[in-house]
Tab-separated table of C-alpha atoms in Angstrom:
chain	number	residue	atom	x	y	z
E	711	MET	CA	-3.963	29.581	1.447
E	712	GLY	CA	-3.791	27.497	4.600
E	713	GLY	CA	-6.455	25.189	6.003
E	714	LEU	CA	-7.301	23.700	2.621
E	715	SER	CA	-10.436	21.618	2.138
E	716	PHE	CA	-10.584	18.218	0.459
E	717	ALA	CA	-12.484	19.770	-2.443
E	718	GLU	CA	-9.815	22.431	-2.966
E	719	VAL	CA	-7.044	19.828	-3.057
E	720	VAL	CA	-8.977	17.757	-5.587
E	721	ARG	CA	-9.746	20.767	-7.789
E	722	VAL	CA	-6.094	21.768	-8.005
E	723	ALA	CA	-4.752	18.218	-8.321
E	724	ARG	CA	-7.224	16.903	-10.881
E	725	ARG	CA	-8.763	19.932	-12.555
E	726	ASP	CA	-5.930	22.496	-12.520
E	727	ALA	CA	-7.865	25.062	-10.494
E	728	PRO	CA	-5.876	28.317	-10.161
E	729	ILE	CA	-4.123	29.268	-6.920
E	730	GLU	CA	-3.892	32.700	-5.356
E	731	LEU	CA	-1.822	33.741	-2.358
E	732	THR	CA	-3.538	36.202	-0.038
E	733	PRO	CA	-1.895	39.468	1.075
E	734	ASP	CA	-2.056	38.262	4.686
E	735	ALA	CA	-0.111	35.108	3.781
E	736	LEU	CA	2.530	37.114	1.938
E	737	ASP	CA	2.877	39.500	4.879
E	738	GLU	CA	3.279	36.659	7.386
E	739	MET	CA	5.904	34.967	5.187
E	740	ALA	CA	7.844	38.212	4.947
E	741	ARG	CA	7.737	38.601	8.727
E	742	SER	CA	9.045	35.102	9.451
E	743	ALA	CA	11.639	35.372	6.675
E	744	GLY	CA	12.945	38.388	8.559
E	745	VAL	CA	13.401	36.201	11.638
E	746	ILE	CA	15.548	33.771	9.623
E	747	ALA	CA	17.537	36.587	8.038
E	748	ALA	CA	18.349	37.944	11.492
E	749	LEU	CA	19.785	34.565	12.492
E	750	ALA	CA	22.029	34.316	9.447
E	751	SER	CA	24.841	36.313	11.089
E	752	ASP	CA	24.403	34.766	14.532
E	753	THR	CA	27.534	33.000	15.783
E	754	ARG	CA	25.422	30.303	17.421
E	755	PRO	CA	24.448	27.354	15.199
E	756	HIS	CA	20.834	27.147	14.012
E	757	TYR	CA	19.642	23.970	12.308
E	758	GLY	CA	18.844	24.505	8.658
E	759	VAL	CA	20.187	28.044	8.722
E	760	SER	CA	23.865	27.647	9.535
E	761	THR	CA	24.327	23.870	9.953
E	762	GLY	CA	24.256	20.734	7.883
E	763	PHE	CA	21.281	18.369	7.909
E	764	GLY	CA	20.323	15.068	9.484
E	765	ALA	CA	23.380	13.352	10.909
E	766	LEU	CA	25.452	16.351	9.689
E	767	ALA	CA	23.522	18.815	11.882
E	768	SER	CA	26.540	19.324	14.138
E	769	LYS	CA	28.614	20.845	11.330
E	770	GLN	CA	28.437	24.643	11.170
E	771	ILE	CA	28.529	26.143	7.669
E	772	PRO	CA	30.407	29.396	6.907
E	773	PHE	CA	28.205	32.323	5.887
E	774	GLU	CA	29.601	32.504	2.358
E	775	ARG	CA	28.672	28.860	1.656
E	776	ARG	CA	25.101	28.848	2.925
E	777	THR	CA	23.474	29.528	-0.431
E	778	GLN	CA	25.414	26.570	-1.789
E	779	LEU	CA	24.247	24.594	1.259
E	780	GLN	CA	20.599	25.030	0.227
E	781	ARG	CA	21.265	24.194	-3.432
E	782	SER	CA	23.301	21.153	-2.469
E	783	LEU	CA	20.551	19.958	-0.132
E	784	VAL	CA	17.944	20.003	-2.880
E	785	ARG	CA	20.208	18.452	-5.490
E	786	SER	CA	21.391	15.622	-3.245
E	787	HIS	CA	17.905	14.838	-1.950
E	788	ALA	CA	16.394	14.676	-5.446
E	789	ALA	CA	17.423	11.033	-5.524
E	790	GLY	CA	14.188	9.295	-6.497
E	791	SER	CA	14.092	6.188	-8.615
E	792	GLY	CA	11.534	4.020	-10.339
E	793	PRO	CA	8.332	4.748	-12.269
E	794	GLU	CA	7.053	8.291	-12.630
E	795	VAL	CA	4.471	9.358	-10.067
E	796	GLU	CA	1.059	10.419	-11.351
E	797	ARG	CA	0.471	14.070	-12.209
E	798	GLU	CA	-2.414	14.476	-9.770
E	799	VAL	CA	-0.243	13.228	-6.907
E	800	VAL	CA	2.570	15.651	-7.728
E	801	ARG	CA	0.141	18.560	-7.980
E	802	ALA	CA	-1.469	17.643	-4.645
E	803	LEU	CA	1.967	17.340	-3.050
E	804	MET	CA	3.008	20.752	-4.371
E	805	LEU	CA	-0.215	22.441	-3.296
E	806	LEU	CA	0.120	21.123	0.237
E	807	ARG	CA	3.755	22.225	0.516
E	808	LEU	CA	2.672	25.637	-0.713
E	809	SER	CA	-0.087	25.669	1.909
E	810	THR	CA	2.487	25.164	4.667
E	811	LEU	CA	4.775	27.826	3.205
E	812	ALA	CA	1.861	30.253	3.184
E	813	THR	CA	1.308	29.871	6.936
E	814	GLY	CA	4.465	31.862	7.592
E	815	ARG	CA	5.785	29.223	9.967
E	816	THR	CA	8.667	28.106	7.714
E	817	GLY	CA	10.671	31.312	7.322
E	818	VAL	CA	10.822	31.340	3.526
E	819	ARG	CA	10.511	34.580	1.595
E	820	PRO	CA	7.241	35.367	-0.240
E	821	VAL	CA	9.004	34.887	-3.587
E	822	VAL	CA	9.417	31.188	-2.823
E	823	ALA	CA	5.666	30.685	-2.442
E	824	GLN	CA	4.925	32.936	-5.390
E	825	THR	CA	7.224	30.885	-7.611
E	826	TYR	CA	5.630	27.653	-6.373
E	827	ALA	CA	2.153	29.023	-7.151
E	828	ALA	CA	3.281	30.216	-10.582
E	829	VAL	CA	4.604	26.761	-11.482
E	830	LEU	CA	1.354	25.110	-10.420
E	831	ASN	CA	-0.771	27.674	-12.253
E	832	ALA	CA	1.294	27.180	-15.409
E	833	GLY	CA	0.541	23.445	-15.357
E	834	ILE	CA	4.233	22.537	-15.016
E	835	THR	CA	4.670	19.190	-13.247
E	836	PRO	CA	8.070	18.137	-11.886
E	837	ILE	CA	8.922	14.520	-12.591
E	838	VAL	CA	8.843	12.638	-9.293
E	839	ARG	CA	9.826	8.991	-8.946
E	840	GLU	CA	8.116	6.173	-7.034
E	841	TYR	CA	10.906	5.427	-4.551
E	842	GLY	CA	12.826	7.757	-2.275
E	843	SER	CA	10.590	8.703	0.639
E	844	LEU	CA	10.673	6.990	4.031
E	845	GLY	CA	7.902	9.251	5.300
E	846	CYS	CA	10.025	10.872	7.969
E	847	SER	CA	11.647	14.270	7.770
E	848	GLY	CA	8.773	14.380	5.340
E	849	ASP	CA	8.598	13.099	1.784
E	850	LEU	CA	12.157	14.233	1.171
E	851	ALA	CA	13.000	12.907	-2.281
E	852	PRO	CA	9.620	13.666	-3.910
E	853	LEU	CA	9.601	17.203	-2.532
E	854	ALA	CA	13.244	17.689	-3.517
E	855	HIS	CA	12.415	16.888	-7.148
E	856	CYS	CA	9.776	19.628	-6.994
E	857	ALA	CA	12.194	22.079	-5.366
E	858	LEU	CA	14.784	21.262	-8.003
E	859	ALA	CA	12.330	22.312	-10.704
E	860	LEU	CA	11.796	25.660	-8.963
E	861	MET	CA	15.564	26.164	-9.225
E	862	GLY	CA	15.329	25.528	-12.972
E	863	GLU	CA	17.017	22.128	-12.770
E	864	GLY	CA	15.893	18.585	-13.531
E	865	ASP	CA	13.053	17.520	-15.814
E	866	VAL	CA	9.367	18.402	-15.787
E	867	ARG	CA	6.283	17.862	-17.877
E	868	ASP	CA	4.931	21.019	-19.446
E	869	VAL	CA	1.232	21.819	-19.676
E	870	ALA	CA	0.978	19.686	-22.820
E	871	GLY	CA	2.544	16.708	-21.059
E	872	ALA	CA	5.888	16.778	-22.865
E	873	VAL	CA	9.074	16.063	-20.898
E	874	VAL	CA	11.334	19.123	-21.022
E	875	PRO	CA	14.149	20.554	-18.885
E	876	ALA	CA	12.770	22.630	-16.035
E	877	SER	CA	14.755	25.643	-17.227
E	878	VAL	CA	12.983	25.500	-20.592
E	879	ALA	CA	9.525	25.161	-19.035
E	880	LEU	CA	10.101	28.060	-16.622
E	881	ARG	CA	11.457	30.290	-19.367
E	882	ALA	CA	8.450	29.550	-21.595
E	883	GLU	CA	6.119	30.727	-18.820
E	884	GLY	CA	8.211	33.716	-17.807
E	885	ILE	CA	9.042	32.282	-14.385
E	886	ALA	CA	12.438	33.160	-12.936
E	887	PRO	CA	14.305	30.233	-11.297
E	888	LEU	CA	14.640	30.516	-7.540
E	889	GLU	CA	17.895	31.437	-5.844
E	890	LEU	CA	17.518	29.873	-2.411
E	891	VAL	CA	18.764	31.525	0.783
E	892	GLU	CA	19.083	30.273	4.363
E	893	LYS	CA	16.637	27.521	5.326
E	894	GLU	CA	14.613	27.699	2.114
E	895	GLY	CA	15.883	24.466	0.620
E	896	LEU	CA	15.085	22.658	3.852
E	897	SER	CA	11.599	24.184	4.055
E	898	LEU	CA	10.840	23.074	0.507
E	899	ILE	CA	11.508	19.394	1.223
E	900	ASN	CA	10.527	18.875	4.870
E	901	GLY	CA	6.845	17.895	4.905
E	902	THR	CA	4.284	15.093	4.800
E	903	ASP	CA	2.683	16.554	1.698
E	904	GLY	CA	2.983	13.579	-0.653
E	905	MET	CA	1.405	11.051	1.679
E	906	LEU	CA	-1.252	13.581	2.730
E	907	GLY	CA	-2.113	14.430	-0.872
E	908	MET	CA	-2.558	10.756	-1.703
E	909	LEU	CA	-4.677	10.296	1.420
E	910	VAL	CA	-7.015	13.122	0.412
E	911	LEU	CA	-7.369	11.770	-3.132
E	912	ALA	CA	-7.958	8.225	-1.890
E	913	LEU	CA	-10.582	9.331	0.629
E	914	THR	CA	-12.386	11.260	-2.098
E	915	ASP	CA	-12.498	8.127	-4.251
E	916	LEU	CA	-13.341	5.741	-1.411
E	917	ARG	CA	-16.396	7.739	-0.349
E	918	ARG	CA	-17.797	7.209	-3.835
E	919	LEU	CA	-16.736	3.567	-3.955
E	920	VAL	CA	-18.291	2.565	-0.624
E	921	THR	CA	-21.626	3.963	-1.835
E	922	THR	CA	-21.109	2.097	-5.102
E	923	ALA	CA	-20.522	-1.047	-3.047
E	924	ASP	CA	-23.888	-0.503	-1.322
E	925	LEU	CA	-25.502	-0.220	-4.750
E	926	ALA	CA	-23.761	-3.371	-5.992
E	927	ALA	CA	-24.710	-5.333	-2.875
E	928	ALA	CA	-28.360	-4.342	-3.218
E	929	MET	CA	-28.432	-5.337	-6.887
E	930	SER	CA	-26.865	-8.669	-5.941
E	931	VAL	CA	-29.535	-9.218	-3.285
E	932	GLU	CA	-32.138	-8.571	-5.975
E	933	GLY	CA	-30.458	-10.754	-8.565
E	934	LEU	CA	-30.140	-13.622	-6.094
E	935	ARG	CA	-33.699	-13.082	-4.814
E	936	GLY	CA	-32.402	-12.555	-1.312
E	937	VAL	CA	-34.040	-11.574	1.957
E	938	ASP	CA	-34.465	-7.816	2.351
E	939	SER	CA	-35.963	-7.793	5.846
E	940	VAL	CA	-32.485	-7.960	7.413
E	941	PHE	CA	-31.816	-4.383	6.296
E	942	ALA	CA	-34.667	-2.897	8.330
E	943	ALA	CA	-33.791	0.313	10.128
E	944	ASP	CA	-34.801	-0.923	13.567
E	945	LEU	CA	-32.461	-3.907	13.259
E	946	GLN	CA	-29.573	-1.598	12.400
E	947	GLU	CA	-30.339	0.578	15.422
E	948	LEU	CA	-29.648	-2.389	17.675
E	949	ARG	CA	-25.991	-1.902	16.765
E	950	PRO	CA	-25.734	1.851	16.330
E	951	HIS	CA	-22.674	2.336	14.166
E	952	PRO	CA	-23.282	5.316	11.855
E	953	GLY	CA	-21.673	3.673	8.827
E	954	GLN	CA	-23.821	0.559	9.197
E	955	ARG	CA	-26.940	2.723	9.427
E	956	ASP	CA	-26.056	4.589	6.236
E	957	SER	CA	-25.165	1.506	4.215
E	958	ALA	CA	-28.363	-0.278	5.237
E	959	ALA	CA	-30.385	2.797	4.266
E	960	ASN	CA	-28.718	2.829	0.860
E	961	ILE	CA	-29.487	-0.845	0.300
E	962	ARG	CA	-33.136	-0.339	1.283
E	963	ALA	CA	-33.398	2.591	-1.130
E	964	VAL	CA	-32.145	0.436	-4.016
E	965	LEU	CA	-34.380	-2.521	-3.163
E	966	ASP	CA	-37.531	-0.445	-2.845
E	967	GLY	CA	-40.196	-1.533	-5.340
E	968	SER	CA	-38.427	-4.658	-6.571
E	969	GLU	CA	-40.639	-7.445	-7.934
E	970	LEU	CA	-37.803	-9.887	-7.316
E	971	LEU	CA	-38.214	-9.638	-3.552
E	972	ALA	CA	-41.951	-10.290	-3.561
E	973	ARG	CA	-42.807	-13.949	-2.941
E	974	PRO	CA	-46.097	-14.726	-4.704
E	975	ASP	CA	-44.790	-18.183	-5.605
E	976	GLY	CA	-44.330	-19.055	-1.944
E	977	PHE	CA	-40.532	-19.083	-2.266
E	978	ALA	CA	-38.888	-18.269	1.033
E	979	ARG	CA	-35.406	-18.413	2.536
E	980	VAL	CA	-34.724	-18.049	6.225
E	981	GLN	CA	-31.488	-16.128	5.758
E	982	ASP	CA	-28.843	-15.345	3.168
E	983	ALA	CA	-25.096	-15.896	3.192
E	984	TYR	CA	-22.967	-13.378	5.048
E	985	SER	CA	-21.806	-11.628	1.865
E	986	LEU	CA	-25.414	-10.510	1.376
E	987	ARG	CA	-26.833	-10.382	4.887
E	988	CYS	CA	-23.855	-8.674	6.529
E	989	ALA	CA	-23.174	-6.084	3.835
E	990	PRO	CA	-24.234	-3.133	6.036
E	991	GLN	CA	-21.955	-4.284	8.832
E	992	VAL	CA	-18.883	-4.624	6.602
E	993	HIS	CA	-19.601	-1.658	4.351
E	994	GLY	CA	-20.480	0.365	7.431
E	995	GLY	CA	-17.164	-0.501	9.059
E	996	VAL	CA	-15.454	0.769	5.918
E	997	ARG	CA	-17.458	3.996	6.140
E	998	ASP	CA	-16.486	4.534	9.771
E	999	THR	CA	-12.828	3.903	8.927
E	1000	ILE	CA	-13.047	6.457	6.125
E	1001	ASP	CA	-14.514	8.981	8.565
E	1002	HIS	CA	-11.669	8.385	11.034
E	1003	ALA	CA	-9.052	8.783	8.314
E	1004	ALA	CA	-10.767	11.955	7.098
E	1005	ARG	CA	-10.495	13.491	10.573
E	1006	VAL	CA	-6.752	12.786	10.570
E	1007	ALA	CA	-6.427	14.319	7.107
E	1008	GLU	CA	-8.417	17.417	8.108
E	1009	ARG	CA	-6.090	18.046	11.044
E	1010	GLU	CA	-3.065	17.614	8.798
E	1011	LEU	CA	-4.513	19.974	6.181
E	1012	SER	CA	-4.503	22.740	8.780
E	1013	ALA	CA	-0.962	21.947	9.958
E	1014	ALA	CA	2.311	23.740	9.253
E	1015	VAL	CA	4.872	20.960	8.937
E	1016	ASP	CA	8.524	22.043	8.891
E	1017	ASN	CA	11.682	21.623	10.959
E	1018	PRO	CA	12.748	23.940	12.394
E	1019	ALA	CA	9.546	25.969	12.620
E	1020	VAL	CA	9.248	29.701	13.106
E	1021	THR	CA	6.759	30.178	15.931
E	1022	ILE	CA	4.236	33.001	16.086
E	1023	ASP	CA	6.315	34.744	18.742
E	1024	GLY	CA	9.451	34.580	16.577
E	1025	ARG	CA	11.315	31.578	18.008
E	1026	VAL	CA	12.986	29.117	15.651
E	1027	GLU	CA	12.506	25.682	17.166
E	1028	SER	CA	13.450	22.163	16.103
E	1029	ASN	CA	10.563	19.703	16.377
E	1030	GLY	CA	9.293	16.313	15.203
E	1031	ASN	CA	6.145	17.421	13.379
E	1032	PHE	CA	7.486	16.065	10.095
E	1033	HIS	CA	7.003	12.462	11.243
E	1034	GLY	CA	4.361	10.811	9.072
E	1035	ALA	CA	3.068	8.234	11.570
E	1036	PRO	CA	-0.471	9.637	12.027
E	1037	ILE	CA	-1.013	9.661	8.261
E	1038	ALA	CA	0.740	6.344	7.654
E	1039	TYR	CA	-1.496	4.506	10.111
E	1040	VAL	CA	-4.741	5.555	8.450
E	1041	LEU	CA	-3.327	4.946	4.966
E	1042	ASP	CA	-2.654	1.365	6.019
E	1043	PHE	CA	-6.070	1.081	7.653
E	1044	LEU	CA	-7.750	2.194	4.436
E	1045	ALA	CA	-5.847	-0.412	2.427
E	1046	ILE	CA	-7.128	-3.076	4.830
E	1047	VAL	CA	-10.779	-2.075	4.499
E	1048	SER	CA	-10.449	-1.673	0.713
E	1049	ALA	CA	-9.306	-5.281	0.522
E	1050	ASP	CA	-12.180	-6.475	2.692
E	1051	LEU	CA	-14.791	-4.494	0.767
E	1052	ALA	CA	-13.509	-6.019	-2.471
E	1053	SER	CA	-13.387	-9.489	-0.925
E	1054	MET	CA	-17.072	-9.344	0.001
E	1055	SER	CA	-17.967	-8.056	-3.461
E	1056	GLU	CA	-16.151	-10.964	-5.099
E	1057	ARG	CA	-18.020	-13.458	-2.888
E	1058	ARG	CA	-21.367	-12.025	-3.996
E	1059	THR	CA	-20.320	-12.268	-7.628
E	1060	ASP	CA	-19.260	-15.871	-7.181
E	1061	ARG	CA	-22.718	-16.804	-5.865
E	1062	PHE	CA	-24.296	-15.736	-9.153
E	1063	LEU	CA	-22.205	-18.228	-11.092
E	1064	ASP	CA	-22.882	-21.401	-9.098
E	1065	VAL	CA	-26.165	-23.214	-9.858
E	1066	ALA	CA	-26.146	-24.601	-6.303
E	1067	ARG	CA	-26.381	-21.059	-4.910
E	1068	ASN	CA	-27.856	-18.754	-7.574
E	1069	HIS	CA	-31.448	-19.903	-7.206
E	1070	GLY	CA	-32.470	-20.775	-10.715
E	1071	LEU	CA	-30.028	-18.946	-12.960
E	1072	ASN	CA	-27.886	-20.568	-15.635
E	1073	ALA	CA	-24.443	-21.824	-14.673
E	1074	PHE	CA	-21.987	-18.905	-14.833
E	1075	LEU	CA	-24.877	-16.817	-16.208
E	1076	ALA	CA	-24.007	-18.329	-19.570
E	1077	ASP	CA	-26.473	-18.159	-22.450
E	1078	ASP	CA	-25.838	-21.824	-23.304
E	1079	PRO	CA	-23.726	-23.352	-20.505
E	1080	GLY	CA	-21.010	-25.569	-21.891
E	1081	VAL	CA	-20.922	-23.808	-25.226
E	1082	ASP	CA	-20.735	-20.469	-23.412
E	1083	SER	CA	-18.736	-19.637	-20.278
E	1084	GLY	CA	-20.631	-16.475	-19.341
E	1085	HIS	CA	-18.956	-14.584	-16.499
E	1086	MET	CA	-16.740	-17.443	-15.339
E	1087	ILE	CA	-13.479	-15.659	-16.064
E	1088	ALA	CA	-14.763	-12.244	-15.033
E	1089	GLN	CA	-14.878	-13.716	-11.532
E	1090	TYR	CA	-11.328	-15.006	-12.010
E	1091	THR	CA	-10.287	-11.429	-12.699
E	1092	GLN	CA	-12.003	-10.318	-9.518
E	1093	ALA	CA	-10.316	-13.093	-7.566
E	1094	ALA	CA	-6.880	-12.126	-8.892
E	1095	ILE	CA	-7.432	-8.505	-7.886
E	1096	VAL	CA	-8.752	-9.438	-4.438
E	1097	SER	CA	-5.724	-11.624	-3.820
E	1098	GLU	CA	-3.489	-8.674	-4.733
E	1099	LEU	CA	-5.474	-6.362	-2.458
E	1100	LYS	CA	-4.918	-8.700	0.468
E	1101	ARG	CA	-1.174	-8.402	-0.083
E	1102	LEU	CA	-1.500	-4.626	-0.321
E	1103	GLY	CA	-3.363	-4.707	2.992
E	1104	VAL	CA	-0.169	-5.674	4.828
E	1105	PRO	CA	0.789	-2.509	6.755
E	1106	ALA	CA	3.793	-0.478	5.637
E	1107	SER	CA	3.843	1.617	8.802
E	1108	VAL	CA	5.164	-1.219	10.986
E	1109	ASP	CA	8.278	-1.559	8.839
E	1110	SER	CA	10.494	1.251	10.085
E	1111	ILE	CA	14.044	1.224	8.722
E	1112	PRO	CA	16.800	3.491	10.126
E	1113	SER	CA	18.590	6.063	7.984
E	1114	SER	CA	20.983	9.057	8.121
E	1115	ALA	CA	23.599	7.351	10.274
E	1116	MET	CA	20.913	6.464	12.856
E	1117	GLN	CA	19.848	10.094	13.348
E	1118	GLU	CA	16.566	9.208	11.657
E	1119	ASP	CA	16.214	5.882	13.435
E	1120	HIS	CA	12.432	5.542	13.231
E	1121	VAL	CA	10.512	6.363	10.066
E	1122	SER	CA	6.827	6.112	9.140
E	1123	MET	CA	6.925	4.600	5.637
E	1124	GLY	CA	3.822	6.711	5.001
E	1125	TRP	CA	4.714	7.338	1.356
E	1126	SER	CA	4.863	3.583	0.765
E	1127	ALA	CA	1.529	3.152	2.543
E	1128	ALA	CA	0.029	5.801	0.269
E	1129	ARG	CA	1.416	4.264	-2.897
E	1130	LYS	CA	-0.056	0.860	-2.143
E	1131	LEU	CA	-3.375	2.425	-1.137
E	1132	ARG	CA	-3.650	4.008	-4.578
E	1133	ARG	CA	-3.289	0.563	-6.131
E	1134	ALA	CA	-5.824	-0.828	-3.675
E	1135	VAL	CA	-8.398	1.844	-4.529
E	1136	ASP	CA	-7.951	1.139	-8.237
E	1137	GLY	CA	-8.356	-2.601	-7.669
E	1138	LEU	CA	-11.467	-2.103	-5.555
E	1139	SER	CA	-13.107	-0.032	-8.300
E	1140	ARG	CA	-12.506	-2.862	-10.792
E	1141	VAL	CA	-13.910	-5.534	-8.484
E	1142	LEU	CA	-17.067	-3.496	-7.910
E	1143	ALA	CA	-17.446	-2.910	-11.642
E	1144	ILE	CA	-17.469	-6.660	-12.271
E	1145	GLU	CA	-20.037	-7.251	-9.522
E	1146	LEU	CA	-22.314	-4.590	-11.006
E	1147	LEU	CA	-21.875	-6.029	-14.489
E	1148	THR	CA	-22.695	-9.510	-13.209
E	1149	ALA	CA	-25.667	-8.392	-11.110
E	1150	ALA	CA	-27.096	-6.491	-14.090
E	1151	ARG	CA	-26.801	-9.612	-16.263
E	1152	ALA	CA	-28.572	-11.678	-13.618
E	1153	LEU	CA	-31.355	-9.128	-13.265
E	1154	ASP	CA	-31.963	-9.234	-17.023
E	1155	MET	CA	-32.039	-13.033	-16.882
E	1156	ARG	CA	-34.767	-12.900	-14.191
E	1157	ALA	CA	-37.292	-11.439	-16.679
E	1158	PRO	CA	-40.243	-11.133	-16.667
E	1159	LEU	CA	-39.747	-10.236	-12.996
E	1160	ARG	CA	-38.397	-6.722	-12.800
E	1161	PRO	CA	-35.970	-5.124	-10.362
E	1162	GLY	CA	-36.827	-1.911	-8.563
E	1163	PRO	CA	-36.603	1.494	-10.259
E	1164	VAL	CA	-33.100	2.212	-8.993
E	1165	SER	CA	-31.564	-1.045	-10.206
E	1166	SER	CA	-33.480	-0.719	-13.472
E	1167	ALA	CA	-31.910	2.686	-14.067
E	1168	VAL	CA	-28.419	1.351	-13.342
E	1169	VAL	CA	-28.923	-1.585	-15.706
E	1170	ALA	CA	-30.205	0.796	-18.397
E	1171	GLN	CA	-27.104	2.960	-17.977
E	1172	LEU	CA	-24.834	-0.062	-18.309
E	1173	ARG	CA	-26.732	-1.136	-21.423
E	1174	THR	CA	-25.652	2.069	-23.174
E	1175	ALA	CA	-22.187	0.502	-23.420
E	1176	VAL	CA	-22.710	-3.197	-22.661
E	1177	ALA	CA	-25.146	-5.412	-24.556
E	1178	ALA	CA	-27.840	-7.462	-22.836
E	1179	PRO	CA	-27.203	-11.146	-22.008
E	1180	GLY	CA	-26.500	-13.382	-24.993
E	1181	GLU	CA	-23.884	-15.718	-26.350
E	1182	ASP	CA	-20.283	-15.189	-25.310
E	1183	ARG	CA	-18.501	-12.139	-26.653
E	1184	TYR	CA	-15.276	-10.239	-26.017
E	1185	LEU	CA	-15.651	-9.452	-22.304
E	1186	ALA	CA	-12.718	-7.152	-21.501
E	1187	PRO	CA	-14.240	-4.049	-23.170
E	1188	GLU	CA	-17.459	-4.569	-21.212
E	1189	ILE	CA	-15.542	-4.734	-17.934
E	1190	SER	CA	-13.629	-1.611	-18.974
E	1191	ALA	CA	-16.848	0.252	-19.772
E	1192	ALA	CA	-18.404	-0.696	-16.432
E	1193	HIS	CA	-15.225	0.311	-14.637
E	1194	GLY	CA	-15.279	3.720	-16.292
E	1195	MET	CA	-18.859	4.240	-15.092
E	1196	VAL	CA	-17.864	3.299	-11.545
E	1197	VAL	CA	-14.867	5.634	-11.498
E	1198	ASP	CA	-16.635	8.671	-12.953
E	1199	GLY	CA	-19.789	8.145	-10.872
E	1200	THR	CA	-22.106	7.579	-13.844
E	1201	LEU	CA	-23.770	4.549	-12.262
E	1202	LEU	CA	-24.302	6.332	-8.953
E	1203	ASP	CA	-25.779	9.273	-10.842
E	1204	ALA	CA	-28.192	6.919	-12.601
E	1205	ALA	CA	-29.220	5.400	-9.270
E	1206	ARG	CA	-29.793	8.773	-7.672
E	1207	GLY	CA	-31.657	10.036	-10.719
E	1208	ALA	CA	-34.116	7.173	-10.294
E	1209	GLY	CA	-34.950	8.235	-6.758
E	1210	GLY	CA	-32.295	6.401	-4.821
E	1211	VAL	CA	-31.250	8.683	-1.956
E	1212	LEU	CA	-27.736	7.259	-1.646
E	1213	VAL	CA	-25.258	8.733	0.819
């Protein structure tokens, strides 16, 4: 444990990979737990050990009530409300809290981490609610719901997905409920793990989606018989952003060998609209933003976030490392670029549908315009999503709100930033699916001219679930099928299998 990679977080969160605590981690936890135990009888107050919490930190708690103090902390902080949070988010949150516990910087006993690992390995998922975290002092309410389950209280979902009391789920797996001692309740709830887990999952998805956007843009350039010379490598080097370079290279790889870009008929256009011509610049900016956010996440994955922390030399020190600002900022930034990536995709789709701009295709790509509406309303769906994404792009991290009798007078709202980013990533994937569906229809309608091998492979993959152009039919299932292929990477796999070296 400790220093987790993105891939490890994803495997545990989404694929239930097993977790094992190393002997070194257990030894370090035992050592720091001894430091906390030695403070338990100290007459001086120590935050989280012998005092209350937040604005109540000045109240010293008698020795005989400190176990109750930890139980009461967890119970009172498990105050979430609203819809249930997704299983993968809860599992990521729990794994990351466990990672911090395993550093030995929190002062909890090894049994706490062992119980946490056992719950994760058993597939037990505490029920966490949408609202409750301000992203400062960590994701308090979400983590408290998880801690409550370790105590055998509250509700969870068992490995089969059924809602059962935590006590029942633990008993069925032979896991003894935790009896918390000094500081352990606080250490279980004081971290940025929820917002970090959602950041890692979103970054994993966005890396795939920005490459999918490159693929969609290239297929739109083909379908609209655009100008490919603007993607030349030497032109990109004049503005040497790494993301721009990579997106342009992807677009060139897709366009290679396309008959639609040859001009034997003398057709020529000086330049295309920005949504086509500037795709590497916009997509590249998204890539560079993803890389920045990933660096923040990597630093946080190696962090030990708790307050107070047990230092390597045995001091117990209050600190502000629980503040979620660094994560909140990049979560908001990613929501902004997700909205812009989707906005450009929607503009390319719209060009296909307008006879004044689609260069010889039927209105709305309809089989019989007037009788048929083609992809008219598919673009409406895109537009509705893009409008929502623009609202989700409004930063949450600028909206601090004070709490705990002004002790916690500046908060990050990182959990809220993460929640809206998840919705933004989902919306982006749907917008890109509709662009790909539309571009594939246009490419078929350009016959007998053929697209390049990469686009041909993507169209063929789509045609396994979506019929070729024809009269109007029930469109929602086709959008759903294309969306599934975007989310699971099937279309990217088809492109790469046809020789497209897409990064």
